[in-house]
Amino acid sequence: MKRLGDILIDSGFISATDLSEALSVQKETGKRLGEVIIEMGLMSEFDILRAVSSQYNYPIIDLNNIEVDSKATALVSEKYCRDNTIVPIGFDDEKLVVAIDDPLNVLVQDDLQFITGREIVLMLATRSAIENCIGVHYGKESAEKAAQELDQDFGEDMIEGLDSEISEQVNSAPVVKLVNSMIEFAIRAGSSDIHIEPMEDRVRVRIRIDGVMQEIMSNPVNARDAITTRIKILSGMNIAEKRIPQDGRIQTMINGEEVDMRVSVLPTIYGEKTVIRILAKNDGNLNRKYLGISDHNNALINKIIQVPQGICLISGPTGSGKTTTLYTLLSEKNKPETNIITVEDPVEIKIPGLNQVQVNAKAGMTFASGLRSILRQDPDIILVGEIRDGETAEIAMRAAITGHLVFSTIHTNDAVSSINRLIDMGLEPYMVCSALVGVVSQRLVRRICNNCRQAYEPTEYEMKKVHIEPGQKLYKGEGCPDCNGSGYKGRIAIHEIVVMTSAMKTLIEKRASEEEMRKLAVKEGTQMLADSAAALVVEGITTIDEMNRVAYSIDEN
C-alpha cells in the first residue's frame, strides 16, 4: 500500500515541499500525518478522504445520514472504537460494515476480523464524524443498558426512605453508570438541558436540543431516589433534604474537555424533579457572523456599542442566547488598553483578558454588592450578568451615567417593554433617558435541516404572514437521521433593536405607552421580532411554524 503522503502528492493536493514540512512537524509532535496536514491548513479532512478514496476505491459515507445498527456496535467495544477511530455501522449480508478514517491501517482491519469473526467492509468517514457517531450511539446504548441493570438491581422498596446512612449505595454501579451515561449522551447530542422527571409509574428523562424537548429514556420508578441522590452528591447538595428546592453545580471531563453544569432540584408530588443545565463553552464562535445578525441590525448594534458610556441591555427569556450575544460584544471590546470587569451568575464562558467575578449569594456576593466593588476597580467596561431588582438597576444606571460602558441582561418580552420594566423597578424616567443607549431583544429559532430541506407551495395564510407573492416558494425539513426526524438542525437568532434617540427619550420622559414607543421605534428603523423571523422564513432558513412558535402575536390574527 502507498503511504498517505505519496497518495496526496500523486493526487495533486500537496507538494513535496508541503509534505516535507508536515513530516517534520509530525516527527516533533508525534501526531498522525493526516492530523498535521489538516492543522497546517494544507488540506481539509474531506479532501484527504477524497484522495484516499480515489486511490483505493473505498466509498465515502456521511455518518449523519445513516441509521447505525445497534447489533453492529455491540460487536466492538467503545474503547476500541475510540482508540482506533472506527465505528461499526451495519451489515452487508454477513460482512460487518465499518467506517474508518485511515484505511491504510491494515492492523486495525485484521484486529476487527479477529474480534468479530466476520469479514470487514470498509467505508471512509472523517475523524470528527466518527468520534461524534461513537459518542452518540455508544452513549445511548450505555445509558439504556445501565437503566436495565438498575431495573434488575432495585426491588420494590429497596430505595424507599433513602438517606445519608445508605447513600454509599448510589456511589456504585449501576446508578453511577446510568447518571454518567445520561450526562455524556446529552452533551454529545448537543443538548442544553437534561430533565429527570419523576412520574407515577416511571422516571422520564428528556433533553432539550435546539430549544425543543425530546424524550430519550424511561427508568424504573423504584430507582427514582437513587438517581436523584447520586446527582445531589455530584453537585454538592444536601442529600437528606427533600422538602425544599436546592441548587448545585457539577464539573466533569468529557473527551478531555471540562464541562460545567448547573443543577436544580425541585420537589414535586411524585418526588424530586432534577434539571441539569449544560453551560456553553467558548468554541471560537463568538462573532456576529456566527450569530446570524443581519446587516440592518448590525448597523443598529454598532450605534449602541460605539458610545463611550451608557448601558446596553440584552432582553429575552431564559435560553434565548442573551449570554452568547453579550460575550460576543464584549469580545469585540476586549483590548489590552481596556479594563473589563464582569459579575455573573454563573461565569459561563471564560474569556482571556476579562476579569470575571462569580456571584455567591450565600457569602453576600450579590449582583448589587459585586457591582459596588467593581466601581472601585477602575473599570472601563462592566458586565452585570442580570438586572433582577431595583437596587442593581440603579447602581448599573449610575455607573453608566458616571462614565462607564455597561452591558447587562433583563427578562422581558421585547425591547420596548424593557424600558418600562426599569421604570417599574423604581428608576426615574430621567435616569433611564440619561443612562440607556439601547436595548437588543432576541430569540432563537430553529434552522431547517440542510440535508432534508425541501421547497413547497405556501398557503394563502403563509403568503400573507411573510408578505410574499404567489409563485414564491417556502421551505421546510422533511425529517432525516441527521436531524432525528425533526426537520431542524441548529438555531439562529432573531433580533429587535431599539436605539435611544432624542425622540424616544422624549416619549419616556412623558411616560408614553409601550404602543407609542413601539410605533416610534419602527419609524426609526427597528425591525420587530416577527419581521426578523419572517425575513428568515423567506430566505429558507427557518419555517412559518418556528416563526409562530417564537414570535407569535395575537394582534396579527
Coordinates of C-alpha atoms in Angstrom, one line a residue:
M1 CA 0.0 0.0 0.0
K2 CA 1.1 3.5 -0.7
R3 CA 1.8 5.8 2.2
L4 CA -0.6 8.7 2.8
G5 CA 2.0 11.3 1.8
D6 CA 2.6 9.7 -1.6
I7 CA -1.1 9.4 -2.2
L8 CA -1.6 13.1 -1.5
I9 CA 1.3 14.2 -3.8
D10 CA 0.1 11.9 -6.6
S11 CA -3.4 13.3 -6.3
G12 CA -2.0 16.8 -6.6
F13 CA -3.4 18.0 -3.3
I14 CA 0.0 19.0 -1.8
S15 CA 3.6 19.5 -3.0
A16 CA 6.7 17.6 -2.0
T17 CA 7.8 20.7 0.0
D18 CA 4.5 20.8 1.9
L19 CA 4.8 17.1 2.7
S20 CA 8.4 17.5 3.9
E21 CA 7.3 20.3 6.3
A22 CA 4.3 18.2 7.5
L23 CA 6.6 15.2 8.2
S24 CA 8.9 17.4 10.2
V25 CA 6.0 18.6 12.4
Q26 CA 4.8 15.1 12.7
K27 CA 8.2 14.0 14.0
E28 CA 8.2 16.7 16.6
T29 CA 4.6 16.3 17.8
G30 CA 4.1 12.5 17.3
K31 CA 0.7 13.2 15.7
R32 CA -0.7 11.3 12.7
L33 CA 0.3 12.8 9.3
G34 CA -3.3 13.5 8.4
E35 CA -3.9 15.4 11.6
V36 CA -0.8 17.5 11.0
I37 CA -1.7 18.3 7.4
I38 CA -5.2 19.4 8.5
E39 CA -3.8 21.6 11.3
M40 CA -1.3 23.2 8.9
G41 CA -4.3 24.2 6.7
L42 CA -2.8 22.3 3.7
M43 CA -6.0 20.1 3.2
S44 CA -9.3 19.6 4.8
E45 CA -10.5 16.3 6.4
F46 CA -12.7 15.6 3.4
D47 CA -10.0 16.4 0.9
I48 CA -7.8 13.7 2.5
L49 CA -10.7 11.2 2.3
R50 CA -11.3 12.0 -1.4
A51 CA -7.7 11.4 -2.2
V52 CA -7.6 8.0 -0.4
S53 CA -11.0 7.1 -1.9
S54 CA -9.8 7.8 -5.4
Q55 CA -6.7 5.7 -4.9
Y56 CA -8.3 2.6 -3.4
N57 CA -12.0 2.9 -4.4
Y58 CA -13.2 3.0 -0.8
P59 CA -16.7 4.7 -0.7
I60 CA -17.2 7.8 1.4
I61 CA -20.1 7.7 3.8
D62 CA -21.9 10.6 5.6
L63 CA -22.5 9.3 9.1
N64 CA -25.0 12.0 9.8
N65 CA -27.4 10.5 7.2
I66 CA -27.4 6.8 8.1
E67 CA -29.1 4.7 10.8
V68 CA -26.4 2.9 12.8
D69 CA -27.3 -0.7 13.6
S70 CA -27.0 -1.3 17.3
K71 CA -26.2 -5.0 16.6
A72 CA -23.1 -3.9 14.8
T73 CA -21.9 -1.6 17.5
A74 CA -22.4 -4.4 20.0
L75 CA -19.7 -6.4 18.3
V76 CA -16.9 -3.9 19.1
S77 CA -16.2 -2.1 22.4
E78 CA -16.4 1.7 22.7
K79 CA -12.8 1.9 23.9
Y80 CA -11.5 0.0 20.8
C81 CA -13.5 2.3 18.5
R82 CA -12.2 5.4 20.2
D83 CA -8.6 4.2 20.3
N84 CA -8.6 3.3 16.6
T85 CA -11.1 5.9 15.3
I86 CA -13.5 3.4 13.8
V87 CA -17.2 2.7 14.2
P88 CA -19.3 -0.4 13.1
I89 CA -22.4 0.9 11.3
G90 CA -24.2 -2.2 9.9
F91 CA -24.0 -5.3 7.8
D92 CA -23.6 -6.3 4.2
D93 CA -25.0 -9.9 4.3
E94 CA -22.7 -11.5 6.9
K95 CA -20.0 -8.9 6.5
L96 CA -19.5 -6.1 9.1
V97 CA -19.5 -2.6 7.6
V98 CA -17.1 -0.3 9.4
A99 CA -16.5 3.4 9.0
I100 CA -12.8 4.3 9.3
D101 CA -10.7 7.5 8.7
D102 CA -7.4 5.6 8.0
P103 CA -8.0 2.6 5.8
L104 CA -4.2 2.2 5.3
N105 CA -4.0 0.8 8.9
V106 CA -4.0 -2.9 8.0
L107 CA -3.6 -4.0 11.6
V108 CA -6.9 -2.5 12.6
Q109 CA -8.7 -4.4 9.8
D110 CA -7.0 -7.7 10.9
D111 CA -8.0 -7.0 14.5
L112 CA -11.6 -6.3 13.7
Q113 CA -11.8 -9.5 11.7
F114 CA -10.4 -11.4 14.6
I115 CA -12.6 -9.7 17.2
T116 CA -15.9 -10.0 15.4
G117 CA -15.3 -13.2 13.4
R118 CA -16.6 -11.5 10.3
E119 CA -15.2 -10.3 7.1
I120 CA -14.8 -6.5 7.2
V121 CA -16.2 -4.0 4.6
L122 CA -14.5 -0.6 4.9
M123 CA -16.1 2.8 4.2
L124 CA -14.5 6.2 4.7
A125 CA -15.6 8.9 7.0
T126 CA -14.0 11.9 8.6
R127 CA -12.4 11.6 12.1
S128 CA -14.7 14.2 13.6
A129 CA -17.8 12.4 12.2
I130 CA -16.6 9.0 13.5
E131 CA -15.9 10.4 17.0
N132 CA -19.3 12.1 17.1
C133 CA -21.0 8.9 15.9
I134 CA -19.3 6.9 18.7
G135 CA -20.4 9.4 21.3
V136 CA -24.0 9.4 20.3
H137 CA -24.6 5.7 19.7
Y138 CA -22.4 4.1 22.3
G139 CA -23.6 6.8 24.8
K140 CA -27.2 6.0 24.3
E141 CA -26.7 2.2 24.4
S142 CA -24.6 2.6 27.6
A143 CA -27.4 4.6 29.2
E144 CA -30.1 2.1 28.2
K145 CA -28.0 -0.8 29.4
A146 CA -27.4 0.9 32.8
A147 CA -31.2 1.6 33.1
Q148 CA -31.9 -2.1 32.5
E149 CA -29.3 -3.1 35.2
L150 CA -30.8 -0.6 37.5
D151 CA -34.2 -2.1 37.0
Q152 CA -32.8 -5.6 37.9
D153 CA -30.8 -4.4 40.9
F154 CA -33.5 -2.4 42.7
G155 CA -36.5 -4.1 44.2
E156 CA -39.9 -2.6 45.0
D157 CA -38.9 -1.0 48.3
M158 CA -35.1 -1.1 48.4
I159 CA -34.8 2.6 47.8
E160 CA -37.7 3.9 49.7
G161 CA -36.5 6.2 52.5
L162 CA -33.0 6.5 51.1
D163 CA -31.0 8.8 53.4
S164 CA -27.4 9.7 54.1
E165 CA -26.8 6.4 56.0
I166 CA -27.2 4.3 52.9
S167 CA -26.1 6.9 50.3
E168 CA -23.0 4.9 49.6
Q169 CA -25.2 2.6 47.5
V170 CA -25.7 5.3 44.9
N171 CA -21.9 5.7 44.5
S172 CA -21.6 2.3 42.9
A173 CA -22.8 0.8 39.7
P174 CA -25.3 0.7 38.1
V175 CA -26.6 4.1 39.3
V176 CA -23.2 5.7 38.6
K177 CA -23.2 4.2 35.1
L178 CA -26.7 5.4 34.4
V179 CA -26.1 9.0 35.5
N180 CA -22.8 9.3 33.8
S181 CA -24.2 7.8 30.6
M182 CA -27.2 10.2 30.6
I183 CA -25.0 13.2 31.0
E184 CA -22.4 12.1 28.4
F185 CA -25.1 11.2 25.9
A186 CA -26.8 14.6 26.4
I187 CA -23.6 16.5 25.9
R188 CA -22.6 14.6 22.8
A189 CA -26.1 15.1 21.4
G190 CA -25.7 18.9 21.7
S191 CA -28.4 19.4 24.3
S192 CA -28.6 22.4 26.6
D193 CA -30.6 20.8 29.4
I194 CA -31.4 17.4 30.9
H195 CA -34.7 16.9 32.7
I196 CA -35.1 13.9 35.0
E197 CA -38.8 13.8 35.9
P198 CA -40.5 11.5 38.4
M199 CA -43.9 10.3 37.3
E200 CA -46.4 7.9 38.9
D201 CA -45.1 4.8 37.2
R202 CA -41.6 5.7 35.9
V203 CA -38.9 8.3 35.8
R204 CA -38.8 10.1 32.4
V205 CA -35.6 11.5 31.0
R206 CA -35.8 14.3 28.4
I207 CA -33.2 16.5 26.8
R208 CA -33.6 19.9 25.2
I209 CA -32.0 20.1 21.7
D210 CA -32.3 23.4 19.7
G211 CA -34.8 24.6 22.3
V212 CA -37.2 21.6 21.9
M213 CA -37.6 18.7 24.4
Q214 CA -37.0 15.1 23.3
E215 CA -37.6 12.0 25.5
I216 CA -34.5 9.8 25.4
M217 CA -35.3 7.1 28.0
S218 CA -37.6 5.9 30.8
N219 CA -36.3 4.4 34.1
P220 CA -37.9 2.3 36.8
V221 CA -39.8 4.3 39.4
N222 CA -38.0 2.4 42.2
A223 CA -34.7 3.9 41.1
R224 CA -36.0 7.5 41.4
D225 CA -34.4 8.3 44.7
A226 CA -31.1 6.6 43.8
I227 CA -30.7 8.7 40.6
T228 CA -31.6 12.0 42.4
T229 CA -29.3 11.2 45.3
R230 CA -26.4 10.4 43.0
I231 CA -26.8 13.7 41.2
K232 CA -27.1 15.6 44.6
I233 CA -23.8 14.0 45.7
L234 CA -22.1 15.1 42.4
S235 CA -23.4 18.6 42.7
G236 CA -22.7 19.2 46.4
M237 CA -26.3 19.3 47.7
N238 CA -27.8 18.0 50.9
I239 CA -29.0 14.5 50.2
A240 CA -31.1 14.3 53.4
E241 CA -33.2 17.4 52.4
K242 CA -36.1 16.5 50.1
R243 CA -38.7 19.1 51.1
I244 CA -37.2 22.3 49.6
P245 CA -35.6 23.2 46.2
Q246 CA -31.8 23.0 46.0
D247 CA -29.2 24.3 43.6
G248 CA -25.8 22.9 42.8
R249 CA -23.0 22.6 40.2
I250 CA -21.2 19.7 38.5
Q251 CA -17.8 19.9 36.8
T252 CA -16.8 16.8 34.7
M253 CA -14.5 15.9 31.9
I254 CA -15.8 14.6 28.5
N255 CA -13.2 13.6 26.0
G256 CA -10.6 15.6 27.8
E257 CA -12.7 18.8 27.8
E258 CA -14.0 20.3 31.0
V259 CA -17.8 20.7 31.1
D260 CA -19.7 22.8 33.7
M261 CA -23.3 22.1 34.6
R262 CA -25.8 23.8 36.9
V263 CA -28.2 21.6 38.8
S264 CA -31.6 22.4 40.1
V265 CA -33.8 20.0 42.2
L266 CA -37.5 20.8 42.8
P267 CA -39.9 18.7 45.0
T268 CA -43.0 17.5 43.1
I269 CA -45.9 15.3 44.1
Y270 CA -44.1 12.2 42.8
G271 CA -40.6 13.0 44.0
E272 CA -37.8 15.4 43.2
K273 CA -37.5 16.7 39.6
T274 CA -33.9 17.4 38.5
V275 CA -32.8 19.7 35.8
I276 CA -29.2 19.8 34.7
R277 CA -28.2 22.8 32.5
I278 CA -25.1 22.3 30.4
L279 CA -23.3 25.5 30.3
A280 CA -21.9 26.7 26.9
K281 CA -18.2 26.8 26.2
N282 CA -16.2 29.3 24.2
D283 CA -15.9 27.3 21.0
G284 CA -14.4 30.1 18.9
N285 CA -17.8 31.2 17.6
L286 CA -18.0 34.5 19.5
N287 CA -18.6 36.6 16.4
R288 CA -21.6 38.3 14.9
K289 CA -21.4 36.3 11.7
Y290 CA -21.9 33.1 13.6
L291 CA -24.9 34.7 15.5
G292 CA -26.6 35.4 12.2
I293 CA -27.2 39.1 12.9
S294 CA -28.5 40.9 9.7
D295 CA -26.7 43.8 8.2
H296 CA -29.5 46.1 9.2
N297 CA -29.4 45.0 12.8
N298 CA -25.6 45.1 12.9
A299 CA -25.7 48.7 11.9
L300 CA -28.0 49.4 14.9
I301 CA -25.8 47.5 17.3
N302 CA -22.8 49.5 16.1
K303 CA -24.6 52.7 17.0
I304 CA -25.2 51.4 20.5
I305 CA -21.8 49.9 21.4
Q306 CA -19.7 52.6 19.9
V307 CA -20.8 55.1 22.6
P308 CA -18.1 55.7 25.3
Q309 CA -20.6 55.5 28.2
G310 CA -24.1 54.3 28.9
I311 CA -25.9 51.0 29.4
C312 CA -26.8 48.4 26.7
L313 CA -29.4 45.8 27.7
I314 CA -30.0 42.4 26.1
S315 CA -33.5 41.1 26.7
G316 CA -35.2 37.8 26.3
P317 CA -36.3 34.7 28.2
T318 CA -34.0 32.0 29.6
G319 CA -32.3 30.1 26.8
S320 CA -32.7 32.8 24.2
G321 CA -28.9 33.3 23.6
K322 CA -28.5 36.5 25.6
T323 CA -25.3 35.4 27.2
T324 CA -23.7 34.4 23.9
T325 CA -24.6 37.8 22.4
L326 CA -23.2 39.6 25.4
Y327 CA -19.9 37.7 25.3
T328 CA -19.7 38.4 21.6
L329 CA -20.0 42.1 22.1
L330 CA -17.5 42.1 25.0
S331 CA -15.0 40.1 22.9
E332 CA -15.1 42.9 20.4
K333 CA -14.2 45.4 23.2
N334 CA -11.6 43.2 24.7
K335 CA -8.4 45.2 24.1
P336 CA -5.1 45.4 26.1
E337 CA -5.9 49.1 26.8
T338 CA -9.4 48.4 28.2
N339 CA -10.2 47.2 31.7
I340 CA -13.3 44.9 31.5
I341 CA -14.8 43.5 34.7
T342 CA -17.9 41.2 34.9
V343 CA -20.1 40.0 37.7
E344 CA -22.0 36.9 36.6
D345 CA -24.1 34.0 37.9
P346 CA -22.6 31.8 36.8
V347 CA -19.5 32.5 34.8
E348 CA -20.5 30.5 31.7
I349 CA -17.6 31.3 29.3
K350 CA -14.1 32.1 30.5
I351 CA -12.5 34.7 28.2
P352 CA -8.8 35.6 28.5
G353 CA -8.3 39.3 29.2
L354 CA -11.6 39.7 31.2
N355 CA -11.8 40.0 35.0
Q356 CA -14.7 37.7 35.7
V357 CA -16.4 37.6 39.1
Q358 CA -18.8 34.8 40.3
V359 CA -21.9 35.7 42.3
N360 CA -22.1 33.9 45.7
A361 CA -25.3 34.9 47.4
K362 CA -24.6 32.7 50.5
A363 CA -21.4 34.7 51.1
G364 CA -23.1 38.0 50.5
M365 CA -21.7 38.5 46.9
T366 CA -24.8 39.6 45.0
F367 CA -25.0 41.5 41.8
A368 CA -25.6 44.7 43.7
S369 CA -22.7 44.2 46.1
G370 CA -20.4 43.0 43.4
L371 CA -21.2 45.9 41.2
R372 CA -20.4 48.4 44.0
S373 CA -17.0 46.7 44.4
I374 CA -16.3 46.7 40.7
L375 CA -16.7 50.5 40.6
R376 CA -13.7 50.8 42.9
Q377 CA -11.6 48.7 40.5
D378 CA -11.2 51.4 37.9
P379 CA -13.2 49.7 35.1
D380 CA -13.8 51.0 31.6
I381 CA -16.5 48.4 30.7
I382 CA -18.7 46.5 33.1
L383 CA -20.9 43.4 32.5
V384 CA -23.7 42.8 35.0
G385 CA -25.0 39.3 34.3
E386 CA -28.6 40.2 35.0
I387 CA -30.6 43.2 36.3
R388 CA -33.0 41.4 38.7
D389 CA -34.1 44.2 41.1
G390 CA -34.2 48.0 41.5
E391 CA -31.1 48.1 43.6
T392 CA -28.9 46.5 40.9
A393 CA -30.7 48.6 38.2
E394 CA -29.9 51.8 40.0
I395 CA -26.3 51.1 40.6
A396 CA -25.8 50.0 37.0
M397 CA -27.5 53.2 35.7
R398 CA -25.4 55.4 38.0
A399 CA -22.3 53.6 36.7
A400 CA -23.3 54.3 33.1
I401 CA -24.0 58.0 33.9
T402 CA -20.6 58.4 35.6
G403 CA -18.5 57.4 32.6
H404 CA -18.7 53.6 32.2
L405 CA -20.0 51.4 29.4
V406 CA -22.3 48.8 31.0
F407 CA -23.7 45.7 29.5
S408 CA -26.5 43.6 31.1
T409 CA -29.5 41.4 30.5
I410 CA -33.1 41.7 31.6
H411 CA -36.0 39.3 31.3
T412 CA -38.7 41.0 29.2
N413 CA -40.7 40.0 26.2
D414 CA -39.4 42.7 23.8
A415 CA -37.1 45.7 23.6
V416 CA -39.7 48.4 24.3
S417 CA -41.1 46.6 27.4
S418 CA -37.5 46.6 28.9
I419 CA -37.7 50.4 29.2
N420 CA -40.9 50.3 31.2
R421 CA -39.5 47.4 33.3
L422 CA -36.7 49.7 34.5
I423 CA -39.2 52.4 35.5
D424 CA -41.4 49.7 37.2
M425 CA -38.3 48.8 39.3
G426 CA -38.3 52.3 40.7
L427 CA -36.0 54.2 38.4
E428 CA -37.0 57.7 37.4
P429 CA -37.6 58.3 33.7
Y430 CA -34.9 61.0 33.6
M431 CA -32.3 58.5 34.8
V432 CA -33.3 55.9 32.2
C433 CA -33.1 58.5 29.5
S434 CA -29.6 59.6 30.7
A435 CA -28.1 56.2 31.0
L436 CA -29.8 53.8 28.5
V437 CA -28.3 53.8 25.0
G438 CA -30.1 50.9 23.5
V439 CA -31.9 47.6 24.0
V440 CA -31.4 44.4 22.0
S441 CA -34.2 41.8 22.3
Q442 CA -33.6 38.4 20.9
R443 CA -35.0 34.9 20.5
L444 CA -33.7 31.7 18.9
V445 CA -35.5 29.9 16.0
R446 CA -34.5 26.5 14.7
R447 CA -32.8 26.3 11.3
I448 CA -34.2 24.0 8.6
C449 CA -32.0 20.9 8.3
N450 CA -29.9 21.3 5.2
N451 CA -29.9 17.5 4.4
C452 CA -33.7 17.2 4.1
R453 CA -34.7 20.8 3.1
Q454 CA -37.5 20.9 0.5
A455 CA -39.3 23.7 -1.3
Y456 CA -43.1 23.8 -1.2
E457 CA -46.0 26.0 -2.3
P458 CA -47.1 28.2 0.6
T459 CA -50.8 28.6 1.6
E460 CA -52.6 31.9 1.3
Y461 CA -52.2 32.4 5.1
E462 CA -48.5 31.7 4.9
M463 CA -48.0 34.2 2.0
K464 CA -49.9 36.8 4.0
K465 CA -47.9 36.1 7.1
V466 CA -44.5 36.7 5.5
H467 CA -45.6 39.1 2.8
I468 CA -44.7 37.2 -0.4
E469 CA -46.3 37.0 -3.8
P470 CA -48.0 33.9 -5.3
G471 CA -45.4 31.7 -7.1
Q472 CA -42.7 32.2 -4.4
K473 CA -41.6 29.1 -2.6
L474 CA -41.0 28.5 1.1
Y475 CA -39.0 25.7 2.7
K476 CA -39.3 23.0 5.3
G477 CA -37.4 20.0 6.5
E478 CA -38.9 16.6 5.7
G479 CA -37.1 14.8 8.5
C480 CA -34.0 12.6 8.3
P481 CA -31.5 10.8 10.5
D482 CA -29.3 13.8 10.6
C483 CA -32.0 15.9 12.4
N484 CA -33.6 12.9 14.3
G485 CA -36.6 13.3 12.1
S486 CA -37.4 16.8 13.3
G487 CA -36.7 18.7 10.1
Y488 CA -34.5 21.1 12.0
K489 CA -30.8 21.3 13.0
G490 CA -29.2 24.2 14.8
R491 CA -30.6 27.6 15.7
I492 CA -30.2 31.2 14.6
A493 CA -31.1 34.4 16.5
I494 CA -33.8 36.9 15.6
H495 CA -33.5 40.4 16.9
E496 CA -35.5 43.6 17.8
I497 CA -33.2 46.6 18.5
V498 CA -34.2 49.9 19.9
V499 CA -31.7 52.8 19.8
M500 CA -32.3 55.6 22.3
T501 CA -32.8 58.6 20.1
S502 CA -33.8 62.1 21.4
A503 CA -37.4 61.4 20.2
M504 CA -37.5 58.2 22.1
K505 CA -36.2 59.9 25.3
T506 CA -38.9 62.5 25.0
L507 CA -41.6 59.7 25.0
I508 CA -40.0 58.0 28.0
E509 CA -39.9 61.3 30.0
K510 CA -43.6 61.7 29.2
R511 CA -44.3 58.1 30.4
A512 CA -45.8 57.3 27.0
S513 CA -47.4 53.9 26.4
E514 CA -45.4 51.0 25.0
E515 CA -47.5 51.1 21.9
E516 CA -46.4 54.7 21.2
M517 CA -42.8 53.9 21.8
R518 CA -43.1 50.8 19.6
K519 CA -44.5 52.9 16.7
L520 CA -41.7 55.4 17.0
A521 CA -39.1 52.6 17.2
V522 CA -40.4 51.1 13.9
K523 CA -40.4 54.5 12.3
E524 CA -36.8 55.0 13.3
G525 CA -35.6 51.6 11.9
T526 CA -36.4 48.9 14.4
Q527 CA -37.3 45.6 12.9
M528 CA -39.8 43.7 15.2
L529 CA -39.1 40.1 16.2
A530 CA -41.8 38.8 13.9
D531 CA -40.4 40.7 11.0
S532 CA -36.9 39.4 11.7
A533 CA -38.3 35.9 11.8
A534 CA -40.3 36.5 8.6
A535 CA -37.1 37.5 6.7
L536 CA -35.5 34.2 7.7
V537 CA -38.6 32.3 6.5
V538 CA -38.4 34.0 3.1
E539 CA -34.7 33.2 2.9
G540 CA -35.4 29.5 3.5
I541 CA -33.5 29.4 6.8
T542 CA -36.5 28.7 9.1
T543 CA -40.2 27.9 8.8
I544 CA -43.6 29.6 9.5
D545 CA -44.1 27.1 12.3
E546 CA -40.9 28.3 14.0
M547 CA -41.9 31.9 13.4
N548 CA -45.3 31.4 15.1
R549 CA -43.7 29.4 18.0
V550 CA -41.2 32.1 18.8
A551 CA -42.7 35.4 17.7
Y552 CA -46.5 34.8 17.5
S553 CA -48.7 37.8 18.3
I554 CA -52.5 37.7 18.9
D555 CA -52.8 41.2 17.3
E556 CA -51.7 39.8 14.0
N557 CA -54.7 37.5 13.7

